[in-house]
Short mmCIF file of C-alpha atoms in Angstrom, two decimals:
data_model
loop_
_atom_site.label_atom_id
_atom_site.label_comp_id
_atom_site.label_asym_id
_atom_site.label_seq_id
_atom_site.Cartn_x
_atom_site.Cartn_y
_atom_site.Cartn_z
CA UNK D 1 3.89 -17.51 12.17
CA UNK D 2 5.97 -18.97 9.56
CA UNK D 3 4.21 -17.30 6.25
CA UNK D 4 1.86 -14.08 7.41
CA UNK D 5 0.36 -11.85 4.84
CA UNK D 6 -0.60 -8.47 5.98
CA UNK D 7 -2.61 -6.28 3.75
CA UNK D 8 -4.67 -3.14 3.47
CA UNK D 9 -8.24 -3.77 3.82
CA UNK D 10 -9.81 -0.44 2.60
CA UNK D 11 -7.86 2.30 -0.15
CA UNK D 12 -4.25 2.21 1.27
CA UNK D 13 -3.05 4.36 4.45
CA UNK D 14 -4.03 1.93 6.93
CA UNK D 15 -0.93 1.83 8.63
CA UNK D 16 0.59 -1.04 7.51
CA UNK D 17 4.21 0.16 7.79
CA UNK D 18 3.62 0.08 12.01
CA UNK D 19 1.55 -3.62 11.66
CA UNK D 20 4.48 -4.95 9.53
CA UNK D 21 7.34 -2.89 12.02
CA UNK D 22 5.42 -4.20 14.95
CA UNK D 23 5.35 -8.14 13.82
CA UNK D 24 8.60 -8.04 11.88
CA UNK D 25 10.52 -8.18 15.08
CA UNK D 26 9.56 -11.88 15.47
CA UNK D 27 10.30 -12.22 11.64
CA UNK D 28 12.98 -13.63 9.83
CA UNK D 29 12.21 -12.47 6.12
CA UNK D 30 9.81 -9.18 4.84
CA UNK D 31 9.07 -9.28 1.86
CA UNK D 32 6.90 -6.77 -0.66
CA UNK D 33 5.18 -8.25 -3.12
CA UNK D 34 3.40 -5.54 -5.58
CA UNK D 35 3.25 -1.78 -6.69
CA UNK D 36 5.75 0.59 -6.62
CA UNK D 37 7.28 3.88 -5.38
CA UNK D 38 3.55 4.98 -5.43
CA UNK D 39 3.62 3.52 -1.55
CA UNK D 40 4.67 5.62 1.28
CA UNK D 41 4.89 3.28 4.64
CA UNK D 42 5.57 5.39 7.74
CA UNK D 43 7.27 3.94 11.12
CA UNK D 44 8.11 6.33 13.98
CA UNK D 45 10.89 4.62 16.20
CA UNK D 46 11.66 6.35 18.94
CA UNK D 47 10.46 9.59 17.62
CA UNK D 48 12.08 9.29 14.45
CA UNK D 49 9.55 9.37 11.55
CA UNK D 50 10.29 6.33 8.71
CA UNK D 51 8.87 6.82 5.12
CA UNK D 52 9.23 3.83 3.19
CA UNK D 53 8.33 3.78 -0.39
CA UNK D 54 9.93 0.85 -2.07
CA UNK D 55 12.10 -1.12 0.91
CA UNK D 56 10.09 -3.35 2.90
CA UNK D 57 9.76 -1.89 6.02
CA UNK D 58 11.31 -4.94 8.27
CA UNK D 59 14.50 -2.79 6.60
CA UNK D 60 14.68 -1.24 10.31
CA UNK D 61 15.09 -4.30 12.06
CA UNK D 62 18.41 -5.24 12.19
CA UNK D 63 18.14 -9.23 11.74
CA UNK D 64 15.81 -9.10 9.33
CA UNK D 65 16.32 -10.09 5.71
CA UNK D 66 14.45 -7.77 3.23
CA UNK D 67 13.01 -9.00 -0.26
CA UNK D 68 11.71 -6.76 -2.96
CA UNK D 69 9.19 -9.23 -5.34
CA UNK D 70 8.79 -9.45 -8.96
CA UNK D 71 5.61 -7.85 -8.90
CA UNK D 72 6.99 -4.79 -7.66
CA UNK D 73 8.02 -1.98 -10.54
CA UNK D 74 11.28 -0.61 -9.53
CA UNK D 75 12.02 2.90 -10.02
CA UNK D 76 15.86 2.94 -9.74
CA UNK D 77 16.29 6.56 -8.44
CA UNK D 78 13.53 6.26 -5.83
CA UNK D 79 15.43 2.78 -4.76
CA UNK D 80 19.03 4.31 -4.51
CA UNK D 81 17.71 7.38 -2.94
CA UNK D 82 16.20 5.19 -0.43
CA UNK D 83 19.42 2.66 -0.16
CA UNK D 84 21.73 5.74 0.53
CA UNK D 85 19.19 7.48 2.92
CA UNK D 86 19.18 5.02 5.57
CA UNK D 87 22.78 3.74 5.13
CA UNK D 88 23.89 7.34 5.99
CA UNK D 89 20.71 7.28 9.09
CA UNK D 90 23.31 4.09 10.27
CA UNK D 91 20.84 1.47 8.84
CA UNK D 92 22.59 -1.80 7.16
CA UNK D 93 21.30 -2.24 3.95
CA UNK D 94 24.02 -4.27 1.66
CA UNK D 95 23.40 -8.00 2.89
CA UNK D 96 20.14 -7.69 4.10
CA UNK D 97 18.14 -6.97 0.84
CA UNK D 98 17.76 -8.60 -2.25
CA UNK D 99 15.08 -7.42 -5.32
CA UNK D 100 14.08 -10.15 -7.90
CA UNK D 101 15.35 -10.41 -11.20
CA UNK D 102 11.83 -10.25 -12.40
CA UNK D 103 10.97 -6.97 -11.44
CA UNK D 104 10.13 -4.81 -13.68
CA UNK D 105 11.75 -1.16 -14.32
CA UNK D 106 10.18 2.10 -13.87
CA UNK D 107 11.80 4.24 -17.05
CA UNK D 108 12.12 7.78 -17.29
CA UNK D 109 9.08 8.03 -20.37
CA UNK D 110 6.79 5.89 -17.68
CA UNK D 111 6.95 8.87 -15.35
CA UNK D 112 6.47 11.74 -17.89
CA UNK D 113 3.55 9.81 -19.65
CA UNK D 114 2.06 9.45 -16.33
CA UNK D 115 2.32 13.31 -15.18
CA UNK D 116 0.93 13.87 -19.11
CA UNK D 117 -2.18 11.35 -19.10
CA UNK D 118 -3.30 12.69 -15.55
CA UNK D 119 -2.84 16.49 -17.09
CA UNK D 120 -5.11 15.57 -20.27
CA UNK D 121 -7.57 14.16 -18.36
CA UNK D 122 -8.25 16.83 -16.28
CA UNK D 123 -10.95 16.94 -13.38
CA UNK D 124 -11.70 12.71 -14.79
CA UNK D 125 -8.22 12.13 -13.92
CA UNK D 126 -7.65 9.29 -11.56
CA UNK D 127 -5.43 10.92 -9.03
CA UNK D 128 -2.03 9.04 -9.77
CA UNK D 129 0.88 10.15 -7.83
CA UNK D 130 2.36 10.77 -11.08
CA UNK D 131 5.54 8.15 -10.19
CA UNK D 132 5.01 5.71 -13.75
CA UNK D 133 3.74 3.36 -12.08
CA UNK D 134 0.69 2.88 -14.38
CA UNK D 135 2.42 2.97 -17.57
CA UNK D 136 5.54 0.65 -16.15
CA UNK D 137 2.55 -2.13 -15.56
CA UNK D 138 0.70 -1.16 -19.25
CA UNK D 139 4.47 -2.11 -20.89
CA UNK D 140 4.62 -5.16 -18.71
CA UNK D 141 1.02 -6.80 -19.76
CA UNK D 142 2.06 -5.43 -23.48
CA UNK D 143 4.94 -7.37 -23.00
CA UNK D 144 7.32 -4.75 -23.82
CA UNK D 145 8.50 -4.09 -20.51
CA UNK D 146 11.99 -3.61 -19.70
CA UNK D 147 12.83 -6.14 -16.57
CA UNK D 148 16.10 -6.23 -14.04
CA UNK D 149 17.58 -9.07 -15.91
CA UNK D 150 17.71 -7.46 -18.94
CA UNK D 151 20.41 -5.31 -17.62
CA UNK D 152 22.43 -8.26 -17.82
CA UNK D 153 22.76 -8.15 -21.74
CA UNK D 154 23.81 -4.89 -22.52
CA UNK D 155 23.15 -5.36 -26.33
CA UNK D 156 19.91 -6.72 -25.72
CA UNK D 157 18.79 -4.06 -23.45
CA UNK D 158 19.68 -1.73 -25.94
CA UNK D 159 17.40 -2.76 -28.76
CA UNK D 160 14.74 -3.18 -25.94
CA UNK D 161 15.23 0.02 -24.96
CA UNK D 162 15.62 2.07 -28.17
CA UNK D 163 12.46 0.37 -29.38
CA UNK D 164 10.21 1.72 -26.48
CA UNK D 165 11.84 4.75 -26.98
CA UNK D 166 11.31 5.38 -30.34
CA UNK D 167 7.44 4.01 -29.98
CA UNK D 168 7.38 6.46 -26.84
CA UNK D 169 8.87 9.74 -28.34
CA UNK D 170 6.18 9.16 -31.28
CA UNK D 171 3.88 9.62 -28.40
CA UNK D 172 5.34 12.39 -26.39
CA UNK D 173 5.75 14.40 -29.53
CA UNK D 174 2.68 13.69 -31.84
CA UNK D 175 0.09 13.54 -28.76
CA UNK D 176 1.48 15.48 -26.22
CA UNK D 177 3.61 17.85 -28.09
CA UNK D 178 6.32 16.95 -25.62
CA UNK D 179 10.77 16.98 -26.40
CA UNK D 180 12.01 13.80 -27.50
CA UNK D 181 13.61 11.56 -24.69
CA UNK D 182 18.05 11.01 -25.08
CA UNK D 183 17.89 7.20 -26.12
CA UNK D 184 21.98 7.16 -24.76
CA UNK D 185 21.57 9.40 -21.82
CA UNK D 186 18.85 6.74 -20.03
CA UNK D 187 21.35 4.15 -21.75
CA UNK D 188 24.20 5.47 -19.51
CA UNK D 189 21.83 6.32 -16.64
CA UNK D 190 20.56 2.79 -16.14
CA UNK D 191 23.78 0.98 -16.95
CA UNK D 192 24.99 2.98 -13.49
CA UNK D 193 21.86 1.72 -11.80
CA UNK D 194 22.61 -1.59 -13.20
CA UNK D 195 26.42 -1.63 -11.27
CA UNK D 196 25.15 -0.07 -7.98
CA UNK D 197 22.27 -3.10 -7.71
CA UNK D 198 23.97 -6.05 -8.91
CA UNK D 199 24.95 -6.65 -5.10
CA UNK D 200 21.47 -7.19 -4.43
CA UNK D 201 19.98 -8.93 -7.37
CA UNK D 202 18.35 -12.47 -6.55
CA UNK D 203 15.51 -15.24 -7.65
CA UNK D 204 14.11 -14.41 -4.91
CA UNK D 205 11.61 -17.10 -5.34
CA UNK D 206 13.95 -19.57 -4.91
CA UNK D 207 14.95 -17.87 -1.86
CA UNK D 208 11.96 -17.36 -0.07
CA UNK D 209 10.69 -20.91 -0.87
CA UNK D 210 14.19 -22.12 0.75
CA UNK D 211 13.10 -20.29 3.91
CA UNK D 212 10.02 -21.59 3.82
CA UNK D 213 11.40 -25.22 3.61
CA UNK D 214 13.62 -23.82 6.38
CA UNK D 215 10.76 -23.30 8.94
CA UNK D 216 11.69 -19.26 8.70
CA UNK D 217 9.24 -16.62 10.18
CA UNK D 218 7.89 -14.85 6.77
CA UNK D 219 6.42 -12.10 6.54
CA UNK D 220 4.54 -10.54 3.43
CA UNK D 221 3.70 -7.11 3.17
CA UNK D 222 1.44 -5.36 0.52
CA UNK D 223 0.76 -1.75 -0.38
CA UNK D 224 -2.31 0.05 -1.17
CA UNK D 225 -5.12 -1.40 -0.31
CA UNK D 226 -7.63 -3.74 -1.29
CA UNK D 227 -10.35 -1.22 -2.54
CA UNK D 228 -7.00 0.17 -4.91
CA UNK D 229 -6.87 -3.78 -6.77
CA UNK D 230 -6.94 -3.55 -10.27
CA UNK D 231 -9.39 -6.28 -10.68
CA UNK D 232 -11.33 -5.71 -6.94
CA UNK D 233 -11.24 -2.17 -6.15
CA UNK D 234 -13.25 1.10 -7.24
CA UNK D 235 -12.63 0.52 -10.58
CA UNK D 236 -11.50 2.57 -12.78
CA UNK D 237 -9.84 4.73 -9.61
CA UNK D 238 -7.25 2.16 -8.74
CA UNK D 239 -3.81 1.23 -8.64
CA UNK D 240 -2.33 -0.76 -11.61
CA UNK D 241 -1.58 -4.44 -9.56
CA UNK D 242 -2.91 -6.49 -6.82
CA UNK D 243 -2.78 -5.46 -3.42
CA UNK D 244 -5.26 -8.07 -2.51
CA UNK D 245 -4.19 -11.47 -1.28
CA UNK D 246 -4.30 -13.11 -4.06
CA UNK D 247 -1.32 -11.01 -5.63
CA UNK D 248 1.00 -11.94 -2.76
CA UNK D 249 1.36 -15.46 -4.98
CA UNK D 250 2.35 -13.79 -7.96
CA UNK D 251 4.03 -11.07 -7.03
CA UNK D 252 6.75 -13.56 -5.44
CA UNK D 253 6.36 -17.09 -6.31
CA UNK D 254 4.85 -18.69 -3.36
CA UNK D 255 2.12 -20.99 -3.35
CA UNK D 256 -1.22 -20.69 -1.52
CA UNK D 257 -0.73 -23.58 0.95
CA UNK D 258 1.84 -21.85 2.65
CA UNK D 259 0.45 -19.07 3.66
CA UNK D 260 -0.91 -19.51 7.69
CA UNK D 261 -2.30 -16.47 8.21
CA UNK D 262 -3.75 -13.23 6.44
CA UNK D 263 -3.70 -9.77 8.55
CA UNK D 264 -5.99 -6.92 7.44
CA UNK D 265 -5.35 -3.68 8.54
CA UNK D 266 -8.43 -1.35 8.73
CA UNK D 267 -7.97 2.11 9.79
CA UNK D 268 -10.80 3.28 12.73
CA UNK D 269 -12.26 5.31 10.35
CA UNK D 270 -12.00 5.28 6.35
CA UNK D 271 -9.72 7.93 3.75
CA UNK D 272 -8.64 7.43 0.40
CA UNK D 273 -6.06 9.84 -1.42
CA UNK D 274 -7.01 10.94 -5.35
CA UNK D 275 -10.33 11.05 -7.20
CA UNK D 276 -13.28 7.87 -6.94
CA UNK D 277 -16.02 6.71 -4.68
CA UNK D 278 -15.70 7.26 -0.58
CA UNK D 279 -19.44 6.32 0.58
CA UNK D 280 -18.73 7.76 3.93
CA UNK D 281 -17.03 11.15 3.10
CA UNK D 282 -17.24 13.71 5.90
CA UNK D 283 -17.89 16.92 5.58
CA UNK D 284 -15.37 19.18 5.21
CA UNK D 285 -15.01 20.97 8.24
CA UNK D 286 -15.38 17.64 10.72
CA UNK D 287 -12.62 16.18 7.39
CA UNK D 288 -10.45 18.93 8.75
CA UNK D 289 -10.35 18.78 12.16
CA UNK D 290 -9.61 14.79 11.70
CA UNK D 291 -6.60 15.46 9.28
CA UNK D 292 -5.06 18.21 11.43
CA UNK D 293 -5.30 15.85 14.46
CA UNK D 294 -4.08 12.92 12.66
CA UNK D 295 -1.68 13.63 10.17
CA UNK D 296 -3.76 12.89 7.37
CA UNK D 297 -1.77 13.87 4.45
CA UNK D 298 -0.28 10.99 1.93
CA UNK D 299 2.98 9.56 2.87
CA UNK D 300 4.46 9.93 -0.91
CA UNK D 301 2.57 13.10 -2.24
CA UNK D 302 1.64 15.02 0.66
CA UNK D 303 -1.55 15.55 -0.67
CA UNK D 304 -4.57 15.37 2.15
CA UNK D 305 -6.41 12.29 2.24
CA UNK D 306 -10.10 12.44 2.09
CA UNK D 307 -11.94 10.74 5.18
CA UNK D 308 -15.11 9.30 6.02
CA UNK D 309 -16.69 7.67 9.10
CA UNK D 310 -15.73 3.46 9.08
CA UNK D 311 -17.56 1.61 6.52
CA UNK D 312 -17.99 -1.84 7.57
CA UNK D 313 -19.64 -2.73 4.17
CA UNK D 314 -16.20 -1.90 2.72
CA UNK D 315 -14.33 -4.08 5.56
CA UNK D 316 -16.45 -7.44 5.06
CA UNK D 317 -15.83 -7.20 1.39
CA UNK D 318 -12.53 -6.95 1.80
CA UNK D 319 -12.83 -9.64 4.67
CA UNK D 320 -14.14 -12.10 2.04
CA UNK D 321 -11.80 -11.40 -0.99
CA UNK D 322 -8.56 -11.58 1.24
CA UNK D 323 -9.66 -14.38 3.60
CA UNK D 324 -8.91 -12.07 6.18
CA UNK D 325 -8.33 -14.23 9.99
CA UNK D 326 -7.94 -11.27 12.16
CA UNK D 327 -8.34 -7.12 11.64
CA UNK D 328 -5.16 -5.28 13.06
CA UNK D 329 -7.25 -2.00 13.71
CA UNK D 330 -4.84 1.57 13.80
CA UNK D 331 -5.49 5.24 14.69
CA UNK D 332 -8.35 4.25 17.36
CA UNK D 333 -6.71 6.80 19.31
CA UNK D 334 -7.69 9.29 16.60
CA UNK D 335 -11.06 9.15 17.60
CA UNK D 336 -10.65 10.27 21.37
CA UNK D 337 -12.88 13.03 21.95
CA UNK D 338 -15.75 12.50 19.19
CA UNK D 339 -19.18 13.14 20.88
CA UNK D 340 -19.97 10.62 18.80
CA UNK D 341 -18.91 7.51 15.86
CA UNK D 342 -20.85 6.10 13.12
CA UNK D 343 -20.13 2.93 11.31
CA UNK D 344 -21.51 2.51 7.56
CA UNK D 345 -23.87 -0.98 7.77
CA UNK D 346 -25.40 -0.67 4.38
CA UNK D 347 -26.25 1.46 1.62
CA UNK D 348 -29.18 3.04 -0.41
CA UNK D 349 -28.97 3.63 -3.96
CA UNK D 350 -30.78 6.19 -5.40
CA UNK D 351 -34.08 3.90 -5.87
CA UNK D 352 -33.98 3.83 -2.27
CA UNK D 353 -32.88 0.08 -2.01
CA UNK D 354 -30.47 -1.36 0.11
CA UNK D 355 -27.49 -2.56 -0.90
CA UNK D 356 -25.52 -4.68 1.49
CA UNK D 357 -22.71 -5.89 -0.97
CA UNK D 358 -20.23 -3.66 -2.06
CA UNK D 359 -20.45 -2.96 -5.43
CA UNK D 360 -18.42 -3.16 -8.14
CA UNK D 361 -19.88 -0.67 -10.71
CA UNK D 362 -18.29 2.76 -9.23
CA UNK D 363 -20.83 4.46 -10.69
CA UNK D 364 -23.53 2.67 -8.97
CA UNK D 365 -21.50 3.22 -5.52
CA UNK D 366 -21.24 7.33 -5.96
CA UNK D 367 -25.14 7.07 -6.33
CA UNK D 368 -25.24 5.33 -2.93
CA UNK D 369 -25.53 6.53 0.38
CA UNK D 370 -24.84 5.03 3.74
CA UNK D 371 -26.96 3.92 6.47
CA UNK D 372 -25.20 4.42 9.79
CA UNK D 373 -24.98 2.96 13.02
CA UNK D 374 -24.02 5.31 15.53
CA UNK D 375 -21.89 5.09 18.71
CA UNK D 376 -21.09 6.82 21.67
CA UNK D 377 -17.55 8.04 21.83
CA UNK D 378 -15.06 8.59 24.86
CA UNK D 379 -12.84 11.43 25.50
CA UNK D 380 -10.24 9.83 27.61
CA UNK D 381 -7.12 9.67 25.84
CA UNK D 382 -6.09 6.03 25.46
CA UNK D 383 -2.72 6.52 24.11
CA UNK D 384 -0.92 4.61 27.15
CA UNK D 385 -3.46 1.74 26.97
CA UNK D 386 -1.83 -1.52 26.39
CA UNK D 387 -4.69 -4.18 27.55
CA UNK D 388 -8.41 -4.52 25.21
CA UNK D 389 -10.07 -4.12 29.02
CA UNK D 390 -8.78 -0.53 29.85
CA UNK D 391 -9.62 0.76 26.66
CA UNK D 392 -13.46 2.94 27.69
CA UNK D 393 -16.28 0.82 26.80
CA UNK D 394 -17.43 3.02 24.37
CA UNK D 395 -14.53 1.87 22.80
CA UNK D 396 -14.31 -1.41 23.23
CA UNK D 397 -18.64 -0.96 22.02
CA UNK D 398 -17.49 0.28 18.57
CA UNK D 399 -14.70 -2.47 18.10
CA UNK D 400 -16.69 -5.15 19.27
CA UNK D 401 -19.48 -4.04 16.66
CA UNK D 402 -16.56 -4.14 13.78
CA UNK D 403 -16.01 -7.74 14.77
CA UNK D 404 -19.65 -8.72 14.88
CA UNK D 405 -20.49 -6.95 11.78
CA UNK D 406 -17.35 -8.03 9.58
CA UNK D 407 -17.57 -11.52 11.16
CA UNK D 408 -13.61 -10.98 11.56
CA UNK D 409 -12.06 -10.96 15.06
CA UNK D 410 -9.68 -7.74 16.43
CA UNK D 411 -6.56 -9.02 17.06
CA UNK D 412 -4.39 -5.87 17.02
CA UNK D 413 -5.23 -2.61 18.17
CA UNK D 414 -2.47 0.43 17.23
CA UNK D 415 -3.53 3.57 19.80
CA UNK D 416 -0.18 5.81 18.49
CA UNK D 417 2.49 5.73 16.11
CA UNK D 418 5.39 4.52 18.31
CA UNK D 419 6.13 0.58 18.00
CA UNK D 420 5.29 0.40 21.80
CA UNK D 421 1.35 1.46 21.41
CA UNK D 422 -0.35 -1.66 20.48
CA UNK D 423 -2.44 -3.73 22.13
CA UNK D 424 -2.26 -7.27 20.98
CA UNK D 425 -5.19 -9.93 21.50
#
């Protein structure tokens, strides 16, 4: 496996964190390629939960090198807080990660502007977490964005800085009504964040295509999920970068002909966190009894995630856009004790056509409903099951019907959130 890219394949949750902990024990290098603080990856190792946000979660393996890409937006107090949480958990950070001099920086205006722009918009809000990570990526296509290596200048980070300040507070104050921000207070506070990282700072371009030359087991790991790209997902409700394969290139300077392999990572079943289009939404007393069961409450907000039945329209989409060669497929184990499971094969629109593309107008998709296969479920509890053929054959049924359907084989099956309960195909 010298380059693998694994990837969410519906609206981020899927578990990725656990895919990525699993295979980054054979790994050499991790590295994260897009997004921001907005990500919550969580690991359980021996019990003890693991919420990632902006360190690549191959952080927990000891020999494993960590890389944070340019196409991630740093937010330096959610990155220290991180650093210094697992350094004081006994986890070896210093050494083992570096963070591009590309990235761009999450300011203190991005996060208020964020909280303010979700407030005005009320019940059409998109359903941000609020973290700046929206308005960090608006200042870096404006081209005003405020980037790690500009930290290296101190004179010229000033005038960067007190110029998207000053176009800022005219913002906060005349819109918003909001104080004024301390031009030399976020001066001092990011000159600090600028002495505590400089032991990590790298191209890490350069490095990673070393390894590569190297013959090193890479390993690429994205956030969100496909259905949350800004360009493929249920636009307008979607993240502000690329989660989708395509933005594993950019985000750290690799080409396409080294990548040997692309991972999806489907959940058994479907949930989204925030506002926008979920064609398979449950009602919301079976919603309920899922979430309680299955933790289903976002890794960085807390907030419960909505959830649906699987939606295999959603899953060959992503199948095509990603170039997807095998579905690693998590929480099956979730799903122990339905009387039964329905998979979404198509939809209706309100003409009463089928639609078996996913589309792109979100309006068009809330119109829409889905037409279900449905399954048999099992009630044995399959949480010790390590081999595809002692999993129940209703379970194996639904699975195998994933595969046929998405024309994608199952090559990893996650049946708990320990490291140990995978099976692997």
């Amino acid at each position: 496996m010298p380059v693998t890219l694994v990837l969410g394949a519906q609206w981020g949750d899927e578990g990725k964190g656990k895919i990525v902990d699993v295979l980054a024990e054979q790994s050499d290098v991790v590295a994260r390629y897009q997004g921001g603080a907005n990500a919550g990856h969580t690991v359980v190792v021996d019990g003890h939960e693991f919420i990632l946000h902006l360190l690549p979660t191959g952080i927990l393996h000891p020999k494993v090198t960590c890389v944070i890409g340019g196409g991630v937006v740093v937010d330096p107090t959610a990155l220290l807080k991180e650093i210094d949480e697992l350094e004081q958990g006994g986890i070896k950070v210093e050494g083992r990660l570096f963070i591009s001099h590309l990235a761009h920086l999450i300011m203190p205006y991005h996060r208020i502007l964020d909280r303010m722009s979700e407030e005005q918009f009320g019940e059409k809000a998109i359903g941000t977490t609020g973290r700046g990570i929206g308005p960090a990526y608006v200042d870096k296509v404006a081209r005003i964005g405020i980037r790690i290596v500009d930290l290296l200048d101190r004179d010229s980070f000033q005038q960067k800085l007190m110029y998207n300040i000053q176009a800022k507070n005219t913002i906060l104050e005349n819109v918003y009504g909001a104080k004024a921000l301390d031009t030399e207070a976020i001066i001092a506070e990011y000159q600090e964040f600028d002495r505590r990282i400089a032991p990590f700072i790298k191209d890490t371009s350069v490095f990673l295509n070393q390894a590569i030359k190297r013959g090193d087991r890479i390993l690429l790991e994205g956030a969100q999920g496909t259905l949350l790209d800004v360009d493929f997902g249920t636009y307008p409700y979607v993240t502000s970068s690329n989660p989708s394969a395509g933005g594993a290139l950019t985000g750290l300077g690799i080409g396409p002909k080294h990548i040997d392999k692309v991972i999806g990572v489907i959940k058994a079943y479907s949930t989204r966190v925030g506002n926008g289009p979920l064609p398979t939404e449950l009602s919301a007393e079976m919603a309920d009894e899922l979430r309680k069961k299955s933790g289903e409450f976002g890794a960085t907000t807390g907030r419960p995630r909505r959830i649906g039945w699987f939606d295999a329209v959603v899953a060959k989409y992503s199948g095509m856009i990603n170039g997807i060669d095998g579905w690693a497929v998590t929480k099956l184990d979730v799903l122990s004790g339905m009387p039964y499971l329905n998979i979404a094969v198509a939809y209706k629109d309100s003409t009463n056509e089928m639609v078996t593309h996913f589309p792109a107008d979100a309006a068009l998709l809330n119109r829409c409903h889905p037409v279900y296969q449905q399954f048999d479920g099992w009630n044995e509890d399959i949480q010790k099951v390590r081999n595809w053929n002692d999993l129940p054959s209703q379970a194996r049924n639904y699975l195998e019907f994933i595969e046929d359907t998405t024309e994608v084989p199952v090559i990893m099956v996650s049946v708990g959130p320990e490291r140990h309960q995978m099976i692997r195909r």
